[in-house]
Short mmCIF file of C-alpha atoms and ligand atoms in Angstrom, two decimals:
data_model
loop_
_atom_site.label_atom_id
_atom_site.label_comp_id
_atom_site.label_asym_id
_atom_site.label_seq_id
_atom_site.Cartn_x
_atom_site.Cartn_y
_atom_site.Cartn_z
CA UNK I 12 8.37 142.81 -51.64
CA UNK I 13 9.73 145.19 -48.96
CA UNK I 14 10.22 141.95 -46.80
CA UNK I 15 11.61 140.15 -49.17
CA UNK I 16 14.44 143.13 -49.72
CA UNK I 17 14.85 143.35 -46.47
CA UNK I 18 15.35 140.07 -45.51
CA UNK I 19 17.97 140.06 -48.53
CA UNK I 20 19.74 142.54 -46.45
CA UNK I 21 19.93 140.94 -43.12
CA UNK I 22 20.83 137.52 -44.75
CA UNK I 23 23.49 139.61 -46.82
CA UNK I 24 24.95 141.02 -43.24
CA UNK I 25 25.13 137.56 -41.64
CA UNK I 26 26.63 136.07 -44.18
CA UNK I 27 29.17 138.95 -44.37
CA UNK I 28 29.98 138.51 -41.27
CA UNK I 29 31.41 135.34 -42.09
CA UNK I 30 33.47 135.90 -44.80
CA UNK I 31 37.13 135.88 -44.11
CA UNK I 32 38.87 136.57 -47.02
CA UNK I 33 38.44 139.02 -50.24
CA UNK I 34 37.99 135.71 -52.58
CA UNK I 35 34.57 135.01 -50.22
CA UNK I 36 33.82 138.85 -50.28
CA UNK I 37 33.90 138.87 -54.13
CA UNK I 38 31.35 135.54 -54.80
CA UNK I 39 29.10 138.09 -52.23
CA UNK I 40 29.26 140.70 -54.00
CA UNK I 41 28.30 138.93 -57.13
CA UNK I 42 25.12 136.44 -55.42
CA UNK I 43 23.76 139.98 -53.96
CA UNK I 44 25.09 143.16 -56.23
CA UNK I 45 26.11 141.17 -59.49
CA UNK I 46 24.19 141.80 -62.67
CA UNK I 47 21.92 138.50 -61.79
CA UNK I 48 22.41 138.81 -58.29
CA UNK I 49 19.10 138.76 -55.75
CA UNK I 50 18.63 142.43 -55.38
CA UNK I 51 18.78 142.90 -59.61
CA UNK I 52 16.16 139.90 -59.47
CA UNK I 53 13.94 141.41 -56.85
CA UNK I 54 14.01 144.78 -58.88
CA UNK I 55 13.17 142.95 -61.97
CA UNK I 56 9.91 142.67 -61.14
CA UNK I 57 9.40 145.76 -60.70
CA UNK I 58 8.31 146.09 -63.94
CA UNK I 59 4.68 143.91 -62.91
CA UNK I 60 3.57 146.70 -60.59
CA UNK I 61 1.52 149.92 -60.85
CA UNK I 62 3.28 152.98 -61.44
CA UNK I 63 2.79 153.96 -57.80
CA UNK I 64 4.20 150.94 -56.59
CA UNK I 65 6.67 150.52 -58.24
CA UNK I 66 8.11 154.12 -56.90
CA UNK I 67 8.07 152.93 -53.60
CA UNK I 68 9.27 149.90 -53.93
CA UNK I 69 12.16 150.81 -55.94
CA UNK I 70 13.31 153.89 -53.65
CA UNK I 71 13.09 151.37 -51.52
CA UNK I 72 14.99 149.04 -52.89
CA UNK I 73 17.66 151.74 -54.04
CA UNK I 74 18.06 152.20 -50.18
CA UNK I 75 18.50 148.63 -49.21
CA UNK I 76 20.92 148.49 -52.54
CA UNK I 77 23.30 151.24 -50.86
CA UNK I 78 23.33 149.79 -47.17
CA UNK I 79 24.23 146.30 -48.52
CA UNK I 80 26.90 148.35 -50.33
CA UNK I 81 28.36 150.31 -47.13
CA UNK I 82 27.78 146.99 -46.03
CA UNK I 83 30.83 145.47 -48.19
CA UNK I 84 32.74 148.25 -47.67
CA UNK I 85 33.20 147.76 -44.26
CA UNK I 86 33.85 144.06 -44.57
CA UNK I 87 36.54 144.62 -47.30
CA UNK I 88 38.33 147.53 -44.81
CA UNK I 89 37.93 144.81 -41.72
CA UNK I 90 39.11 142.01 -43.97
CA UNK I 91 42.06 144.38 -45.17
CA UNK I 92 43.08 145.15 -41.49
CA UNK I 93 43.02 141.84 -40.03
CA UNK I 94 45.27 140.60 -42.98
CA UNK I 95 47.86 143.46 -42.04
CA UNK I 96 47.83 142.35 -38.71
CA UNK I 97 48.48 139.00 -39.73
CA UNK I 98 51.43 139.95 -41.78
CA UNK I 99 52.90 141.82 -38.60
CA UNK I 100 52.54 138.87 -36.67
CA UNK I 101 53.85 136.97 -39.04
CA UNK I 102 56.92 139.21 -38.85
CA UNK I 103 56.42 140.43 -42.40
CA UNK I 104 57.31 144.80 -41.53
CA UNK I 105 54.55 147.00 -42.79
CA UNK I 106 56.54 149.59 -44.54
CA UNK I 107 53.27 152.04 -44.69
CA UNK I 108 53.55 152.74 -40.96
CA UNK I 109 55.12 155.78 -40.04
CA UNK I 110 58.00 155.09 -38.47
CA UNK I 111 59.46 157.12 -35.10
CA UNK I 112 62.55 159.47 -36.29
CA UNK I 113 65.60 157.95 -35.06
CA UNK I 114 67.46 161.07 -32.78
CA UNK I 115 70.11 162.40 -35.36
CA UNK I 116 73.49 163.32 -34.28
CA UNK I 117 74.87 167.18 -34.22
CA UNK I 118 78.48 168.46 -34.32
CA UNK I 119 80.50 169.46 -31.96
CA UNK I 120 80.99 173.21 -30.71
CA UNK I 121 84.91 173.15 -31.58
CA UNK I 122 83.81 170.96 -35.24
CA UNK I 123 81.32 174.11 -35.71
CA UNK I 124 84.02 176.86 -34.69
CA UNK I 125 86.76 175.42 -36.92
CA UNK I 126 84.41 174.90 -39.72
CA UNK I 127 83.35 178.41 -39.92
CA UNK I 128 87.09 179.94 -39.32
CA UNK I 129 88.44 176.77 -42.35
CA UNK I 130 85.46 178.19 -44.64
CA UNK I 131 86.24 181.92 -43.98
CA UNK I 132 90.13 181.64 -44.97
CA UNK I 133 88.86 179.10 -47.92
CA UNK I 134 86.55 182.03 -49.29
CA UNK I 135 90.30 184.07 -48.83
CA UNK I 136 92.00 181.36 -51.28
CA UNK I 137 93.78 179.72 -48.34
CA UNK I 138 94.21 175.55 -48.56
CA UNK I 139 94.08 173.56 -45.68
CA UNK I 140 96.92 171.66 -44.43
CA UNK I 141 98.02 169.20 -41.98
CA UNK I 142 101.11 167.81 -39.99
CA UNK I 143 101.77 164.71 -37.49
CA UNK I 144 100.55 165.37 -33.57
CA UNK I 145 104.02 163.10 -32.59
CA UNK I 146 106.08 166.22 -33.93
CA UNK I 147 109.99 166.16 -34.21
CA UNK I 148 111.81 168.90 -31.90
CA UNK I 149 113.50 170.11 -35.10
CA UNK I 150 110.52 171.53 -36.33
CA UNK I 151 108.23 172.01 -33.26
CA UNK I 152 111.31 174.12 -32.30
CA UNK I 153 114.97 174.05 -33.65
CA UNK I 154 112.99 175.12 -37.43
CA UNK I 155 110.75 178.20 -35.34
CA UNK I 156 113.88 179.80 -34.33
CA UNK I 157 113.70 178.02 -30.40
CA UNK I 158 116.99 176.66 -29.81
CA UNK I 159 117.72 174.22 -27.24
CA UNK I 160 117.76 176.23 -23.47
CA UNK I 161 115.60 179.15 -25.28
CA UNK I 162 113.64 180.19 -22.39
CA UNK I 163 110.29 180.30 -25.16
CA UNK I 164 111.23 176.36 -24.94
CA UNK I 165 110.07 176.90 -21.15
CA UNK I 166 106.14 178.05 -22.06
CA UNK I 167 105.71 175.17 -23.81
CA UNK I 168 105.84 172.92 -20.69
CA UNK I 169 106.53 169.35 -23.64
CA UNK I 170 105.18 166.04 -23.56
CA UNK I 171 108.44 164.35 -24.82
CA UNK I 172 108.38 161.29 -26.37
CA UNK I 173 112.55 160.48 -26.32
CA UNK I 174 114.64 160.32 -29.42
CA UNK I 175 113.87 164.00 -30.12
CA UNK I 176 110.35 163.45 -30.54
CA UNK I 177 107.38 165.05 -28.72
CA UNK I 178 103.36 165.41 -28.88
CA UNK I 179 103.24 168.82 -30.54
CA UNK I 180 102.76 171.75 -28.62
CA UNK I 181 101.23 174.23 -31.61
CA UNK I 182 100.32 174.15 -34.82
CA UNK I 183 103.50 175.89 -35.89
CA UNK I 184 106.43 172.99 -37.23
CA UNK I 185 103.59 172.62 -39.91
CA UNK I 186 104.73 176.39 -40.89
CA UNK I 187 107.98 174.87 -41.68
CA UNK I 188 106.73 171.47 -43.13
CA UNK I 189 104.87 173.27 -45.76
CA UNK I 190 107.41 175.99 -46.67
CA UNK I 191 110.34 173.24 -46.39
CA UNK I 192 107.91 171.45 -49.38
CA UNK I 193 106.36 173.65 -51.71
CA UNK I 194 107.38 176.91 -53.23
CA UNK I 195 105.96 180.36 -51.89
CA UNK I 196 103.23 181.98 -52.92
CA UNK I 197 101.81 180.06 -50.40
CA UNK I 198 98.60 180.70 -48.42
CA UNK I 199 97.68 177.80 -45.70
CA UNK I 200 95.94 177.34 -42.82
CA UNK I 201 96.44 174.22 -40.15
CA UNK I 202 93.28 173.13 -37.83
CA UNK I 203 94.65 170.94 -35.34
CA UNK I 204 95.63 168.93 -32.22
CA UNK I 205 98.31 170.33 -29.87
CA UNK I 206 99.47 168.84 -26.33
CA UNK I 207 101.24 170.72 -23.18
CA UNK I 208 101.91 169.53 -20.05
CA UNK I 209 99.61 172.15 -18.45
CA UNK I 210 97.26 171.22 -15.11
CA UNK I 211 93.90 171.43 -16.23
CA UNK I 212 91.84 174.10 -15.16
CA UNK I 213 89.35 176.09 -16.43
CA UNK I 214 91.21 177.81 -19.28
CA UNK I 215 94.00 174.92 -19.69
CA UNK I 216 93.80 171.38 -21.02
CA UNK I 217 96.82 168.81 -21.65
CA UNK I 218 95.30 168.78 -25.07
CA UNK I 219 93.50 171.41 -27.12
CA UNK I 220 92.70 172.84 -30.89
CA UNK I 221 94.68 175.85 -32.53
CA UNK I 222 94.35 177.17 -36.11
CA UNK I 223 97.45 178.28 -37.49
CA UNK I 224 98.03 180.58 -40.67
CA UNK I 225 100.61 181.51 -42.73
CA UNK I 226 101.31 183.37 -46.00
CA UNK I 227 104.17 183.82 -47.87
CA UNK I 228 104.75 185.97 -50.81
CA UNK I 229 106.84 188.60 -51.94
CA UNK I 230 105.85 191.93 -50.94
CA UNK I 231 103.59 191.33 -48.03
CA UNK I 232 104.19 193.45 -45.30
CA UNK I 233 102.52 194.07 -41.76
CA UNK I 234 99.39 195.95 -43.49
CA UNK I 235 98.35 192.41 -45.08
CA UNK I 236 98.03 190.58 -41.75
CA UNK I 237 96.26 193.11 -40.22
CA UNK I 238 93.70 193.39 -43.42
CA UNK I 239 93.28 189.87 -43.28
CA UNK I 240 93.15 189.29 -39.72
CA UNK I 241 90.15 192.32 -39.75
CA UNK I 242 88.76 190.99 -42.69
CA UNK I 243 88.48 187.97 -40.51
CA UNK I 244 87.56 189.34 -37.28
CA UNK I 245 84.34 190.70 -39.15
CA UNK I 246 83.50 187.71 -40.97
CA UNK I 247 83.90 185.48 -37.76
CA UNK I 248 81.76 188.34 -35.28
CA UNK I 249 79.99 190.25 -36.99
CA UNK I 250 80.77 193.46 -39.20
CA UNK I 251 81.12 196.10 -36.17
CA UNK I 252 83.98 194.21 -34.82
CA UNK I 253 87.16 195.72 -34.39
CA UNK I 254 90.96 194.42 -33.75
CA UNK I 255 93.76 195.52 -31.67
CA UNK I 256 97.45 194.57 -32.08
CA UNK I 257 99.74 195.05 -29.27
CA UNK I 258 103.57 194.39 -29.68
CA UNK I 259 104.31 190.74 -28.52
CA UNK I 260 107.30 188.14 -28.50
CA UNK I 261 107.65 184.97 -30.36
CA UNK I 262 110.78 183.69 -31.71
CA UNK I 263 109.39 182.86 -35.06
CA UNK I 264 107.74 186.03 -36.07
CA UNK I 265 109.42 189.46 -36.10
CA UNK I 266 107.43 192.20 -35.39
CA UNK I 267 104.93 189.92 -32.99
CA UNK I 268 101.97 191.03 -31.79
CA UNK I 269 98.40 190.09 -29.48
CA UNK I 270 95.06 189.97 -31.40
CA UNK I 271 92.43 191.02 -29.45
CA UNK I 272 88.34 191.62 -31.07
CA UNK I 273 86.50 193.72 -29.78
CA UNK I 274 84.24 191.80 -27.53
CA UNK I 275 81.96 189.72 -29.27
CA UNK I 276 79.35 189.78 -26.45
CA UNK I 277 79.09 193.15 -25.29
CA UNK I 278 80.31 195.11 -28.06
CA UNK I 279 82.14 197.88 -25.91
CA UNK I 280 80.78 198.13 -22.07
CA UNK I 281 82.80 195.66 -20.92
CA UNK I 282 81.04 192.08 -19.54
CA UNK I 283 81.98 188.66 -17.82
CA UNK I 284 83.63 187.58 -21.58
CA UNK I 285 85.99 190.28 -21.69
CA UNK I 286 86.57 190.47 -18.01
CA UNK I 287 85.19 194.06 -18.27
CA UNK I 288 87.96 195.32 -20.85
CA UNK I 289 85.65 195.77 -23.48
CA UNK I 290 88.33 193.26 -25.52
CA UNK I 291 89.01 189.54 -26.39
CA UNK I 292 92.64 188.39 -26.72
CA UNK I 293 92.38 186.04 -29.24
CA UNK I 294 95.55 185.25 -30.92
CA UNK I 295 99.56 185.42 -31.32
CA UNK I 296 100.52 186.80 -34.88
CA UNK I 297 103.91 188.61 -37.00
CA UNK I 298 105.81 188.68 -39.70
CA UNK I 299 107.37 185.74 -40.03
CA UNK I 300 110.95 185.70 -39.02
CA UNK I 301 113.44 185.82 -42.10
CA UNK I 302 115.62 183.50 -39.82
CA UNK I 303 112.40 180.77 -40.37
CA UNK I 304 112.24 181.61 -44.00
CA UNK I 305 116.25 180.76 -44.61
CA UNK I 306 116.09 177.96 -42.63
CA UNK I 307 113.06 176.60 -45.20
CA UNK I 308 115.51 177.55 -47.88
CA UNK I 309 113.24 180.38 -49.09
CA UNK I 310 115.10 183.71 -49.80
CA UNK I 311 113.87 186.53 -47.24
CA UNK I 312 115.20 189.15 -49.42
CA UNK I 313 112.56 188.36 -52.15
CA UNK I 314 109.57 187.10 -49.83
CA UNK I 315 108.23 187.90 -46.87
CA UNK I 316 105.23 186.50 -45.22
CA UNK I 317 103.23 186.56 -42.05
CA UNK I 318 102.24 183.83 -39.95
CA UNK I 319 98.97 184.13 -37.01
CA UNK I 320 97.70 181.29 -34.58
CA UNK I 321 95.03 181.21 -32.23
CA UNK I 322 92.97 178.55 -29.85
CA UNK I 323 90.42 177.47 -31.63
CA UNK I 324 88.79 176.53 -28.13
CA UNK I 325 89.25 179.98 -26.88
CA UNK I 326 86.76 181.33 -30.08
CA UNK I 327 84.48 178.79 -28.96
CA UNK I 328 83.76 179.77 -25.93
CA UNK I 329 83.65 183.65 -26.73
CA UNK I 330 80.91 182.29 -29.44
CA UNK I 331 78.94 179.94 -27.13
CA UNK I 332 79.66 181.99 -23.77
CA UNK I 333 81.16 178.33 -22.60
CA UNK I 334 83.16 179.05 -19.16
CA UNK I 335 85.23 176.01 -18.53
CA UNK I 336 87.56 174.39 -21.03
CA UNK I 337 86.73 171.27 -19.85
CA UNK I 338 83.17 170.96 -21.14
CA UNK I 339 84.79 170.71 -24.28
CA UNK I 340 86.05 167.51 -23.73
CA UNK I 341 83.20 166.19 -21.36
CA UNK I 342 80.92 164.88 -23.93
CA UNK I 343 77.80 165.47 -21.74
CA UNK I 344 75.22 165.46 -24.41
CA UNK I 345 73.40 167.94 -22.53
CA UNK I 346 75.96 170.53 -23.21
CA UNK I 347 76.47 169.40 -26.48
CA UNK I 348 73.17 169.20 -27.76
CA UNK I 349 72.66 172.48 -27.61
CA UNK I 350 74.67 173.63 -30.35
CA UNK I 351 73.31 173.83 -34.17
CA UNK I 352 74.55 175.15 -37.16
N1 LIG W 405 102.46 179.16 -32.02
C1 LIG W 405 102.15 180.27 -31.15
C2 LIG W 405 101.63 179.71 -29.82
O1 LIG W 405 101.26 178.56 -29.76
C3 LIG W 405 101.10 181.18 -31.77
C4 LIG W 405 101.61 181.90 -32.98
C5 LIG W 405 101.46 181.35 -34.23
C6 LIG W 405 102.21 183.15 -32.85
C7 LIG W 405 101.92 182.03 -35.35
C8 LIG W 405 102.64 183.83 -33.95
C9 LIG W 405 102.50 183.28 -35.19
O2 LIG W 405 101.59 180.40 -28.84
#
C-alpha cells in the first residue's frame, strides 16, 4: 500500500507539472484530494488492516496527503505568476507593484522667504495686495512725492516704457493705489516684482522682489512702526533679535529711517553676513508723508500712517547665507534643491 501511495504522489507531481491553468489545477485537486479522490480511496481501506498496520500506513499516508498538498500550492503560486506576467506582456499594468516615487518639486528660496514674511504680517491682520509691474510715473513717482528732476528720481536708474509708463522700480505706487481706493484703517502689505536699470553684480539684479507695508490709521505714530517692525524682526529671526533705526531720506515718508537686525548669523561678534558690524541693514521705513496722504485724498490731520519696504532677496540670503544675487535667478537645481520648508 505504501507503493501504491507513493506512486499516487509521483503521478500527482507529473501531472502537476502539466497543468497550465487554475481550471486544470482544480479537476487535480478533486481526482487526488477530493472526497472520492485516490488518496481518500487508498485510505479507505484502511479499515481491512490490523490495528498495527493500519498506524503505519495511515501516518503514512497523512504524510504523502500533505506533500501532494504543498504540492498544489506551489503549482497554484507558479500558475498565479506566470498569468501576471502574461498580463504585463500583454500590456495590461499591474497596479500591485510598487511603483518608483516620481522626484517631487520644492519651492523656491525667495517663494519660502516671502511666504514666511506674508504669513507673519497675516497673523498681524495685514491683507495682501497687489499692483501692475508696467507702473505709471504718476504713481511710481509724481503720487510718492518725486517730482520730475527730483534727484531721488536719479537712484532709481528706470526702465521706461514711453508715454509715461515704466517697469516699476518698488513696490511703493501700490501705497498710493490702495489708499487712492479704499478708506483708511488700512493695513496692507505688497510682495512683488520691481525692475532698475542696475548692472548686475553680486548684490544687484535688473529685476528683484521687495515687500512693501503700509498702515494707515488715525493715531499711529513712530512707536507703532517700530513695535511692529520688532515684533517682526523676532518673528522672522528668532526672539533675541534686535532692531536699529537710523535717520534716513525718502521723499515719501517723513521721519525716514534704515532697519537694520541684529545679525541673524552671528548674533553680535560680527561675521562675513554682517560684514563684521554685528548688524543687517534690512530695510527703508517712516511715517508716511502727509504730502502722500493729501494727494490720496485722505486727511493728514485725522490719520497718520507709516509705510516700510525691504528686498525680499536681501532676507533671503541673510536666511540661507546665499552670497550672490544671481543664484536667485539661476535655477541650478543644485542650489535650489537644497532648500525645504
Ligand atoms: N521704496 C523704497 C525703496 O525702494 C523703500 C521704502 C518703502 C522706504 C517704504 C520707506 C517706506 O528704496
Amino acid at each position: 500500500m505504501k507503493e501504491q501511495l507513493s506512486k499516487i504522489r509521483d503521478e500527482a507531481k507529473n501531472e502537476l507539472k502539466k497543468a497550465l491553468d487554475s481550471r486544470i489545477l482544480e479537476e487535480l485537486r478533486v481526482k487526488y484530494l477530493g472526497k472520492k479522490g485516490v488518496v481518500k480511496e487508498v485510505l479507505g481501506k484502511l479499515g481491512e488492516m490490523s490495528e498495527d498496520t493500519r498506524k503505519e500506513i495511515g501516518r503514512f499516508a497523512n504524510e504523502i496527503k500533505d506533500e501532494i498538498g504543498k504540492l498544489f500550492e506551489e503549482a497554484s503560486l507558479s500558475i498565479e505568476k506566470s498569468l501576471k506576467e502574461a498580463k504585463l506582456r500583454s500590456g495590461v499594468a499591474d497596479i500591485s507593484i510598487p511603483q518608483s516615487v516620481p522626484p517631487m518639486g520644492f519651492s523656491h528660496p525667495l517663494t519660502l522667504v516671502t511666504e514666511k514674511m506674508v504669513n507673519i504680517f497675516k497673523s498681524m491682520g495685514y491683507a495682501v495686495e497687489d499692483g501692475p509691474e508696467l507702473e505709471e510715473e504718476y504713481y511710481n513717482f509724481d503720487a510718492l512725492n518725486i517730482p520730475p528732476y527730483h534727484p531721488a528720481r536719479d537712484d532709481h536708474d528706470s526702465f521706461y516704457m514711453g508715454k509715461g509708463k515704466l517697469l516699476r522700480t518698488h513696490t511703493s505706487p501700490v501705497q498710493i493705489r490702495t489708499m487712492k481706493n479704499k478708506k483708511p484703517p488700512l493695513a496692507i502689505i505688497v510682495p512683488g516684482r520691481c525692475y532698475r536699470r542696475d548692472a548686475s553684480d553680486a548684490t544687484h539684479s535688473p529685476t528683484f522682489y521687495q515687500m512693501e507695508g503700509l498702515v494707515v490709521d488715525k493715531g499711529l505714530s513712530f512707536a507703532d512702526l517700530k513695535g511692529t517692525l520688532l515684533l517682526w524682526a523676532k518673528m522672522m529671526f528668532g526672539e533675541k533679535t534686535n532692531i536699529r533705526l537710523r535717520p534716513d531720506f525718502f521723499p515719501f515718508t517723513e521721519p525716514s529711517a534704515e532697519l537694520a537686525v541684529t545679525c541673524p548669523v552671528c548674533h553680535g561678534p560680527g561675521c562675513g553676513v554682517c560684514k563684521h558690524t554685528g548688524w543687517v541693514e534690512l530695510m527703508g521705513c517712516g511715517m508716511v508723508n502727509p504730502v502722500v496722504l493729501e494727494n490720496c485724498g485722505i486727511d493728514s490731520e485725522v490719520y497718520s500712517g507709516f509705510a516700510f519696504g525691504m528686498g525680499i532677496e536681501r532676507v533671503a540670503m541673510v536666511v540661507y547665507g546665499i552670497k550672490d544675487i544671481r543664484f536667485f535667478y539661476e535655477n541650478d537645481l543644485r542650489l535650489l534643491e537644497q532648500f525645504v520648508k
